[in-house]
mmCIF file of N, CA and C in Angstrom:
data_model
loop_
_atom_site.group_PDB
_atom_site.id
_atom_site.type_symbol
_atom_site.label_atom_id
_atom_site.label_comp_id
_atom_site.label_asym_id
_atom_site.label_seq_id
_atom_site.Cartn_x
_atom_site.Cartn_y
_atom_site.Cartn_z
ATOM 1 N N GLN A 1 109.193 98.284 128.103
ATOM 2 C CA GLN A 1 108.073 97.341 128.036
ATOM 3 C C GLN A 1 107.075 97.819 126.970
ATOM 4 N N VAL A 2 106.756 96.939 126.041
ATOM 5 C CA VAL A 2 105.826 97.283 124.968
ATOM 6 C C VAL A 2 104.402 97.337 125.515
ATOM 7 N N GLN A 3 103.704 98.412 125.180
ATOM 8 C CA GLN A 3 102.301 98.533 125.577
ATOM 9 C C GLN A 3 101.488 99.095 124.424
ATOM 10 N N LEU A 4 100.312 98.533 124.232
ATOM 11 C CA LEU A 4 99.323 99.033 123.279
ATOM 12 C C LEU A 4 98.014 99.179 124.042
ATOM 13 N N VAL A 5 97.490 100.386 124.077
ATOM 14 C CA VAL A 5 96.274 100.651 124.847
ATOM 15 C C VAL A 5 95.216 101.243 123.938
ATOM 16 N N GLU A 6 94.158 100.455 123.708
ATOM 17 C CA GLU A 6 93.063 100.915 122.853
ATOM 18 C C GLU A 6 92.037 101.705 123.655
ATOM 19 N N SER A 7 91.351 102.591 122.965
ATOM 20 C CA SER A 7 90.246 103.346 123.558
ATOM 21 C C SER A 7 89.301 103.775 122.440
ATOM 22 N N GLY A 8 88.113 104.224 122.840
ATOM 23 C CA GLY A 8 87.177 104.768 121.868
ATOM 24 C C GLY A 8 86.014 103.869 121.508
ATOM 25 N N GLY A 9 86.005 102.639 122.020
ATOM 26 C CA GLY A 9 84.890 101.759 121.743
ATOM 27 C C GLY A 9 83.630 102.205 122.467
ATOM 28 N N GLY A 10 82.535 101.536 122.154
ATOM 29 C CA GLY A 10 81.282 101.870 122.810
ATOM 30 C C GLY A 10 80.094 101.314 122.065
ATOM 31 N N LEU A 11 78.915 101.798 122.449
ATOM 32 C CA LEU A 11 77.657 101.385 121.836
ATOM 33 C C LEU A 11 77.187 102.482 120.884
ATOM 34 N N VAL A 12 76.861 102.096 119.658
ATOM 35 C CA VAL A 12 76.426 103.066 118.652
ATOM 36 C C VAL A 12 75.319 102.435 117.818
ATOM 37 N N GLN A 13 74.437 103.278 117.296
ATOM 38 C CA GLN A 13 73.373 102.769 116.436
ATOM 39 C C GLN A 13 73.897 102.499 115.036
ATOM 40 N N SER A 14 73.205 101.615 114.345
ATOM 41 C CA SER A 14 73.550 101.326 112.955
ATOM 42 C C SER A 14 73.595 102.620 112.145
ATOM 43 N N GLY A 15 74.637 102.772 111.341
ATOM 44 C CA GLY A 15 74.838 103.979 110.563
ATOM 45 C C GLY A 15 75.698 105.017 111.249
ATOM 46 N N GLY A 16 75.994 104.802 112.501
ATOM 47 C CA GLY A 16 76.792 105.745 113.271
ATOM 48 C C GLY A 16 78.283 105.593 113.040
ATOM 49 N N SER A 17 79.045 106.371 113.804
ATOM 50 C CA SER A 17 80.498 106.398 113.659
ATOM 51 C C SER A 17 81.179 106.284 115.019
ATOM 52 N N LEU A 18 82.372 105.747 114.993
ATOM 53 C CA LEU A 18 83.254 105.711 116.160
ATOM 54 C C LEU A 18 84.683 105.882 115.678
ATOM 55 N N ARG A 19 85.519 106.408 116.560
ATOM 56 C CA ARG A 19 86.948 106.512 116.266
ATOM 57 C C ARG A 19 87.713 105.808 117.371
ATOM 58 N N LEU A 20 88.439 104.765 116.997
ATOM 59 C CA LEU A 20 89.278 104.039 117.938
ATOM 60 C C LEU A 20 90.682 104.615 117.918
ATOM 61 N N SER A 21 91.316 104.577 119.082
ATOM 62 C CA SER A 21 92.708 105.002 119.201
ATOM 63 C C SER A 21 93.511 103.887 119.850
ATOM 64 N N CYS A 22 94.780 103.830 119.508
ATOM 65 C CA CYS A 22 95.713 102.872 120.117
ATOM 66 C C CYS A 22 96.984 103.623 120.456
ATOM 67 N N ALA A 23 97.206 103.811 121.745
ATOM 68 C CA ALA A 23 98.408 104.499 122.210
ATOM 69 C C ALA A 23 99.508 103.475 122.409
ATOM 70 N N ALA A 24 100.630 103.678 121.726
ATOM 71 C CA ALA A 24 101.736 102.730 121.755
ATOM 72 C C ALA A 24 102.907 103.290 122.556
ATOM 73 N N SER A 25 103.628 102.399 123.245
ATOM 74 C CA SER A 25 104.826 102.804 123.982
ATOM 75 C C SER A 25 105.760 101.618 124.099
ATOM 76 N N GLY A 26 107.023 101.918 124.360
ATOM 77 C CA GLY A 26 107.998 100.859 124.586
ATOM 78 C C GLY A 26 108.713 100.379 123.340
ATOM 79 N N PHE A 27 108.427 100.986 122.198
ATOM 80 C CA PHE A 27 109.126 100.631 120.963
ATOM 81 C C PHE A 27 109.059 101.826 120.011
ATOM 82 N N THR A 28 109.830 101.761 118.944
ATOM 83 C CA THR A 28 109.869 102.857 117.973
ATOM 84 C C THR A 28 108.680 102.715 117.031
ATOM 85 N N PHE A 29 107.586 103.338 117.407
ATOM 86 C CA PHE A 29 106.299 103.176 116.729
ATOM 87 C C PHE A 29 106.408 103.412 115.222
ATOM 88 N N SER A 30 107.145 104.423 114.834
ATOM 89 C CA SER A 30 107.186 104.822 113.420
ATOM 90 C C SER A 30 107.860 103.786 112.528
ATOM 91 N N SER A 31 108.546 102.830 113.135
ATOM 92 C CA SER A 31 109.323 101.857 112.358
ATOM 93 C C SER A 31 108.564 100.577 112.039
ATOM 94 N N TYR A 32 107.335 100.464 112.525
ATOM 95 C CA TYR A 32 106.645 99.183 112.431
ATOM 96 C C TYR A 32 105.280 99.273 111.748
ATOM 97 N N VAL A 33 104.948 98.174 111.071
ATOM 98 C CA VAL A 33 103.606 97.999 110.531
ATOM 99 C C VAL A 33 102.641 97.862 111.702
ATOM 100 N N MET A 34 101.515 98.546 111.591
ATOM 101 C CA MET A 34 100.493 98.508 112.632
ATOM 102 C C MET A 34 99.159 98.088 112.020
ATOM 103 N N SER A 35 98.353 97.402 112.810
ATOM 104 C CA SER A 35 97.098 96.865 112.276
ATOM 105 C C SER A 35 95.989 96.946 113.314
ATOM 106 N N TRP A 36 94.774 96.832 112.813
ATOM 107 C CA TRP A 36 93.590 96.626 113.644
ATOM 108 C C TRP A 36 92.993 95.265 113.281
ATOM 109 N N TYR A 37 92.684 94.494 114.304
ATOM 110 C CA TYR A 37 91.976 93.235 114.158
ATOM 111 C C TYR A 37 90.664 93.337 114.945
ATOM 112 N N ARG A 38 89.773 92.406 114.675
ATOM 113 C CA ARG A 38 88.539 92.326 115.476
ATOM 114 C C ARG A 38 88.140 90.866 115.646
ATOM 115 N N GLN A 39 87.415 90.627 116.735
ATOM 116 C CA GLN A 39 86.918 89.281 117.008
ATOM 117 C C GLN A 39 85.489 89.377 117.520
ATOM 118 N N ALA A 40 84.570 88.819 116.748
ATOM 119 C CA ALA A 40 83.173 88.765 117.140
ATOM 120 C C ALA A 40 82.932 87.480 117.931
ATOM 121 N N PRO A 41 81.883 87.453 118.746
ATOM 122 C CA PRO A 41 81.584 86.250 119.539
ATOM 123 C C PRO A 41 81.448 85.020 118.658
ATOM 124 N N GLY A 42 82.180 83.969 119.036
ATOM 125 C CA GLY A 42 82.091 82.710 118.309
ATOM 126 C C GLY A 42 82.817 82.686 116.979
ATOM 127 N N LYS A 43 83.558 83.740 116.677
ATOM 128 C CA LYS A 43 84.273 83.803 115.396
ATOM 129 C C LYS A 43 85.764 83.977 115.634
ATOM 130 N N GLN A 44 86.542 83.690 114.593
ATOM 131 C CA GLN A 44 87.991 83.866 114.676
ATOM 132 C C GLN A 44 88.350 85.351 114.564
ATOM 133 N N ARG A 45 89.470 85.682 115.145
ATOM 134 C CA ARG A 45 89.977 87.051 115.015
ATOM 135 C C ARG A 45 90.342 87.297 113.554
ATOM 136 N N GLU A 46 89.973 88.472 113.052
ATOM 137 C CA GLU A 46 90.227 88.770 111.643
ATOM 138 C C GLU A 46 90.880 90.137 111.492
ATOM 139 N N LEU A 47 91.686 90.257 110.439
ATOM 140 C CA LEU A 47 92.335 91.519 110.134
ATOM 141 C C LEU A 47 91.315 92.497 109.555
ATOM 142 N N VAL A 48 91.299 93.705 110.086
ATOM 143 C CA VAL A 48 90.398 94.749 109.619
ATOM 144 C C VAL A 48 91.128 95.734 108.705
ATOM 145 N N ALA A 49 92.270 96.213 109.180
ATOM 146 C CA ALA A 49 93.021 97.209 108.412
ATOM 147 C C ALA A 49 94.475 97.164 108.829
ATOM 148 N N ILE A 50 95.352 97.518 107.908
ATOM 149 C CA ILE A 50 96.789 97.473 108.157
ATOM 150 C C ILE A 50 97.425 98.703 107.536
ATOM 151 N N MET A 51 98.427 99.238 108.215
ATOM 152 C CA MET A 51 99.131 100.405 107.689
ATOM 153 C C MET A 51 100.636 100.207 107.825
ATOM 154 N N SER A 52 101.351 100.422 106.746
ATOM 155 C CA SER A 52 102.807 100.285 106.758
ATOM 156 C C SER A 52 103.439 101.480 107.459
ATOM 157 N N ARG A 53 104.727 101.396 107.690
ATOM 158 C CA ARG A 53 105.453 102.501 108.317
ATOM 159 C C ARG A 53 105.459 103.729 107.416
ATOM 160 N N TYR A 54 105.188 103.501 106.114
ATOM 161 C CA TYR A 54 105.189 104.612 105.161
ATOM 162 C C TYR A 54 103.794 105.168 104.913
ATOM 163 N N GLY A 55 102.796 104.628 105.623
ATOM 164 C CA GLY A 55 101.444 105.141 105.487
ATOM 165 C C GLY A 55 100.593 104.468 104.432
ATOM 166 N N ILE A 56 101.075 103.366 103.876
ATOM 167 C CA ILE A 56 100.279 102.617 102.901
ATOM 168 C C ILE A 56 99.319 101.719 103.654
ATOM 169 N N SER A 57 98.049 101.754 103.245
ATOM 170 C CA SER A 57 97.030 101.020 103.985
ATOM 171 C C SER A 57 96.319 99.993 103.111
ATOM 172 N N ASN A 58 95.732 99.045 103.783
ATOM 173 C CA ASN A 58 94.908 98.046 103.114
ATOM 174 C C ASN A 58 93.803 97.630 104.082
ATOM 175 N N TYR A 59 92.693 97.156 103.507
ATOM 176 C CA TYR A 59 91.508 96.887 104.308
ATOM 177 C C TYR A 59 90.863 95.554 103.953
ATOM 178 N N ALA A 60 90.171 94.987 104.918
ATOM 179 C CA ALA A 60 89.306 93.852 104.633
ATOM 180 C C ALA A 60 88.185 94.332 103.722
ATOM 181 N N ASP A 61 87.745 93.451 102.837
ATOM 182 C CA ASP A 61 86.681 93.826 101.898
ATOM 183 C C ASP A 61 85.425 94.302 102.627
ATOM 184 N N SER A 62 85.168 93.724 103.785
ATOM 185 C CA SER A 62 83.935 94.033 104.516
ATOM 186 C C SER A 62 83.895 95.457 105.065
ATOM 187 N N VAL A 63 85.052 96.125 105.136
ATOM 188 C CA VAL A 63 85.073 97.479 105.712
ATOM 189 C C VAL A 63 85.554 98.533 104.721
ATOM 190 N N LYS A 64 85.949 98.126 103.531
ATOM 191 C CA LYS A 64 86.450 99.085 102.538
ATOM 192 C C LYS A 64 85.400 100.151 102.252
ATOM 193 N N GLY A 65 85.850 101.394 102.229
ATOM 194 C CA GLY A 65 84.949 102.506 101.965
ATOM 195 C C GLY A 65 84.234 103.029 103.196
ATOM 196 N N ARG A 66 84.322 102.299 104.312
ATOM 197 C CA ARG A 66 83.653 102.716 105.559
ATOM 198 C C ARG A 66 84.658 103.025 106.666
ATOM 199 N N PHE A 67 85.751 102.282 106.717
ATOM 200 C CA PHE A 67 86.753 102.435 107.767
ATOM 201 C C PHE A 67 88.007 103.074 107.183
ATOM 202 N N THR A 68 88.697 103.863 108.010
ATOM 203 C CA THR A 68 89.960 104.474 107.609
ATOM 204 C C THR A 68 90.974 104.313 108.725
ATOM 205 N N ILE A 69 92.101 103.702 108.400
ATOM 206 C CA ILE A 69 93.198 103.566 109.358
ATOM 207 C C ILE A 69 94.169 104.723 109.140
ATOM 208 N N SER A 70 94.708 105.216 110.247
ATOM 209 C CA SER A 70 95.701 106.284 110.143
ATOM 210 C C SER A 70 96.650 106.171 111.330
ATOM 211 N N ARG A 71 97.765 106.886 111.240
ATOM 212 C CA ARG A 71 98.736 106.868 112.323
ATOM 213 C C ARG A 71 99.336 108.245 112.473
ATOM 214 N N ASP A 72 99.646 108.588 113.714
ATOM 215 C CA ASP A 72 100.355 109.824 114.031
ATOM 216 C C ASP A 72 101.648 109.407 114.707
ATOM 217 N N ASN A 73 102.715 109.376 113.939
ATOM 218 C CA ASN A 73 103.990 108.899 114.476
ATOM 219 C C ASN A 73 104.554 109.841 115.556
ATOM 220 N N ALA A 74 104.184 111.102 115.499
ATOM 221 C CA ALA A 74 104.653 112.038 116.523
ATOM 222 C C ALA A 74 103.990 111.760 117.871
ATOM 223 N N LYS A 75 102.772 111.205 117.823
ATOM 224 C CA LYS A 75 102.037 110.902 119.054
ATOM 225 C C LYS A 75 102.060 109.415 119.390
ATOM 226 N N ASN A 76 102.758 108.622 118.577
ATOM 227 C CA ASN A 76 102.805 107.164 118.795
ATOM 228 C C ASN A 76 101.402 106.570 118.922
ATOM 229 N N THR A 77 100.533 106.991 118.028
ATOM 230 C CA THR A 77 99.133 106.586 118.116
ATOM 231 C C THR A 77 98.601 106.115 116.764
ATOM 232 N N LEU A 78 97.865 105.029 116.816
ATOM 233 C CA LEU A 78 97.175 104.460 115.664
ATOM 234 C C LEU A 78 95.686 104.720 115.826
ATOM 235 N N TYR A 79 95.012 105.000 114.713
ATOM 236 C CA TYR A 79 93.588 105.288 114.750
ATOM 237 C C TYR A 79 92.815 104.391 113.791
ATOM 238 N N LEU A 80 91.529 104.242 114.083
ATOM 239 C CA LEU A 80 90.614 103.598 113.154
ATOM 240 C C LEU A 80 89.310 104.391 113.179
ATOM 241 N N GLN A 81 89.060 105.127 112.100
ATOM 242 C CA GLN A 81 87.803 105.844 111.950
ATOM 243 C C GLN A 81 86.800 104.902 111.308
ATOM 244 N N MET A 82 85.688 104.678 111.993
ATOM 245 C CA MET A 82 84.675 103.726 111.522
ATOM 246 C C MET A 82 83.379 104.485 111.265
ATOM 247 N N ASN A 83 82.966 104.517 110.017
ATOM 248 C CA ASN A 83 81.728 105.188 109.617
ATOM 249 C C ASN A 83 80.728 104.161 109.080
ATOM 250 N N SER A 84 79.486 104.587 108.985
ATOM 251 C CA SER A 84 78.420 103.722 108.449
ATOM 252 C C SER A 84 78.449 102.343 109.105
ATOM 253 N N LEU A 85 78.539 102.342 110.419
ATOM 254 C CA LEU A 85 78.667 101.084 111.154
ATOM 255 C C LEU A 85 77.426 100.221 110.996
ATOM 256 N N LYS A 86 77.667 98.910 110.970
ATOM 257 C CA LYS A 86 76.609 97.920 110.813
ATOM 258 C C LYS A 86 76.619 96.984 112.024
ATOM 259 N N PRO A 87 75.508 96.333 112.302
ATOM 260 C CA PRO A 87 75.494 95.379 113.432
ATOM 261 C C PRO A 87 76.578 94.299 113.298
ATOM 262 N N GLU A 88 76.908 93.914 112.090
ATOM 263 C CA GLU A 88 77.938 92.888 111.895
ATOM 264 C C GLU A 88 79.349 93.398 112.192
ATOM 265 N N ASP A 89 79.496 94.682 112.456
ATOM 266 C CA ASP A 89 80.787 95.219 112.890
ATOM 267 C C ASP A 89 80.991 95.045 114.397
ATOM 268 N N THR A 90 79.971 94.561 115.092
ATOM 269 C CA THR A 90 80.074 94.336 116.533
ATOM 270 C C THR A 90 81.165 93.314 116.832
ATOM 271 N N ALA A 91 82.122 93.708 117.668
ATOM 272 C CA ALA A 91 83.270 92.861 117.975
ATOM 273 C C ALA A 91 84.145 93.574 118.995
ATOM 274 N N VAL A 92 85.124 92.821 119.501
ATOM 275 C CA VAL A 92 86.217 93.443 120.247
ATOM 276 C C VAL A 92 87.308 93.784 119.228
ATOM 277 N N TYR A 93 87.744 95.020 119.249
ATOM 278 C CA TYR A 93 88.749 95.504 118.300
ATOM 279 C C TYR A 93 90.112 95.579 119.002
ATOM 280 N N TYR A 94 91.123 95.025 118.329
ATOM 281 C CA TYR A 94 92.464 94.946 118.899
ATOM 282 C C TYR A 94 93.468 95.685 118.026
ATOM 283 N N CYS A 95 94.378 96.336 118.663
ATOM 284 C CA CYS A 95 95.532 96.948 118.013
ATOM 285 C C CYS A 95 96.663 95.917 117.990
ATOM 286 N N TYR A 96 97.425 95.894 116.906
ATOM 287 C CA TYR A 96 98.476 94.882 116.734
ATOM 288 C C TYR A 96 99.713 95.553 116.164
ATOM 289 N N ALA A 97 100.849 95.239 116.768
ATOM 290 C CA ALA A 97 102.130 95.758 116.286
ATOM 291 C C ALA A 97 102.982 94.599 115.786
ATOM 292 N N SER A 98 103.503 94.744 114.579
ATOM 293 C CA SER A 98 104.275 93.662 113.956
ATOM 294 C C SER A 98 105.701 93.650 114.461
ATOM 295 N N LEU A 99 105.808 93.476 115.782
ATOM 296 C CA LEU A 99 107.117 93.353 116.425
ATOM 297 C C LEU A 99 107.524 91.880 116.435
ATOM 298 N N SER A 100 108.687 91.596 116.970
ATOM 299 C CA SER A 100 109.133 90.224 117.145
ATOM 300 C C SER A 100 109.543 90.014 118.607
ATOM 301 N N PRO A 101 108.663 89.368 119.433
ATOM 302 C CA PRO A 101 107.364 88.815 119.070
ATOM 303 C C PRO A 101 106.309 89.904 118.888
ATOM 304 N N PRO A 102 105.229 89.584 118.186
ATOM 305 C CA PRO A 102 104.170 90.579 117.967
ATOM 306 C C PRO A 102 103.524 91.006 119.276
ATOM 307 N N ALA A 103 102.917 92.186 119.248
ATOM 308 C CA ALA A 103 102.267 92.711 120.448
ATOM 309 C C ALA A 103 100.805 93.023 120.156
ATOM 310 N N TRP A 104 99.961 92.745 121.155
ATOM 311 C CA TRP A 104 98.526 93.003 121.073
ATOM 312 C C TRP A 104 98.108 93.943 122.189
ATOM 313 N N GLY A 105 97.095 94.759 121.904
ATOM 314 C CA GLY A 105 96.451 95.505 122.957
ATOM 315 C C GLY A 105 95.430 94.629 123.666
ATOM 316 N N GLN A 106 94.762 95.229 124.669
ATOM 317 C CA GLN A 106 93.800 94.459 125.457
ATOM 318 C C GLN A 106 92.426 94.399 124.799
ATOM 319 N N GLY A 107 92.209 95.250 123.809
ATOM 320 C CA GLY A 107 90.947 95.251 123.071
ATOM 321 C C GLY A 107 89.964 96.273 123.589
ATOM 322 N N THR A 108 89.093 96.726 122.704
ATOM 323 C CA THR A 108 88.016 97.637 123.078
ATOM 324 C C THR A 108 86.737 97.162 122.386
ATOM 325 N N GLN A 109 85.660 97.128 123.148
ATOM 326 C CA GLN A 109 84.404 96.583 122.641
ATOM 327 C C GLN A 109 83.671 97.618 121.786
ATOM 328 N N VAL A 110 83.233 97.182 120.623
ATOM 329 C CA VAL A 110 82.376 97.997 119.758
ATOM 330 C C VAL A 110 81.075 97.233 119.561
ATOM 331 N N THR A 111 79.972 97.859 119.911
ATOM 332 C CA THR A 111 78.665 97.247 119.756
ATOM 333 C C THR A 111 77.784 98.149 118.900
ATOM 334 N N VAL A 112 77.264 97.587 117.815
ATOM 335 C CA VAL A 112 76.413 98.350 116.899
ATOM 336 C C VAL A 112 75.007 97.784 116.975
ATOM 337 N N SER A 113 74.076 98.599 117.396
ATOM 338 C CA SER A 113 72.688 98.149 117.523
ATOM 339 C C SER A 113 71.918 98.441 116.236
ATOM 340 N N SER A 114 70.966 97.576 115.948
ATOM 341 C CA SER A 114 70.177 97.730 114.708
ATOM 342 C C SER A 114 68.956 98.610 114.928
#
């Protein structure tokens, strides 16, 4: 059974940092593209960062230079290091695995206060 479990969200002041984790199980983690998405209240879910099985990453323009996606294939875990957080980064953050069908985690709330 495929499972993605996010952790690490919370409340942080503007300019602060958080590190999200996504523990994956039930599939060969190292073989798949993994991503982080986020959804703010009243807005559509959007792609934040994506990492290929080979470690190549790409980012939304809004987070470039502030967020870093990484993966530890030995631990079946995806990470998102978020620095210089802004109030507009407030959202529920989701882990996504490009399986067939795709898999989503349950989400973790990130709230950035001004």
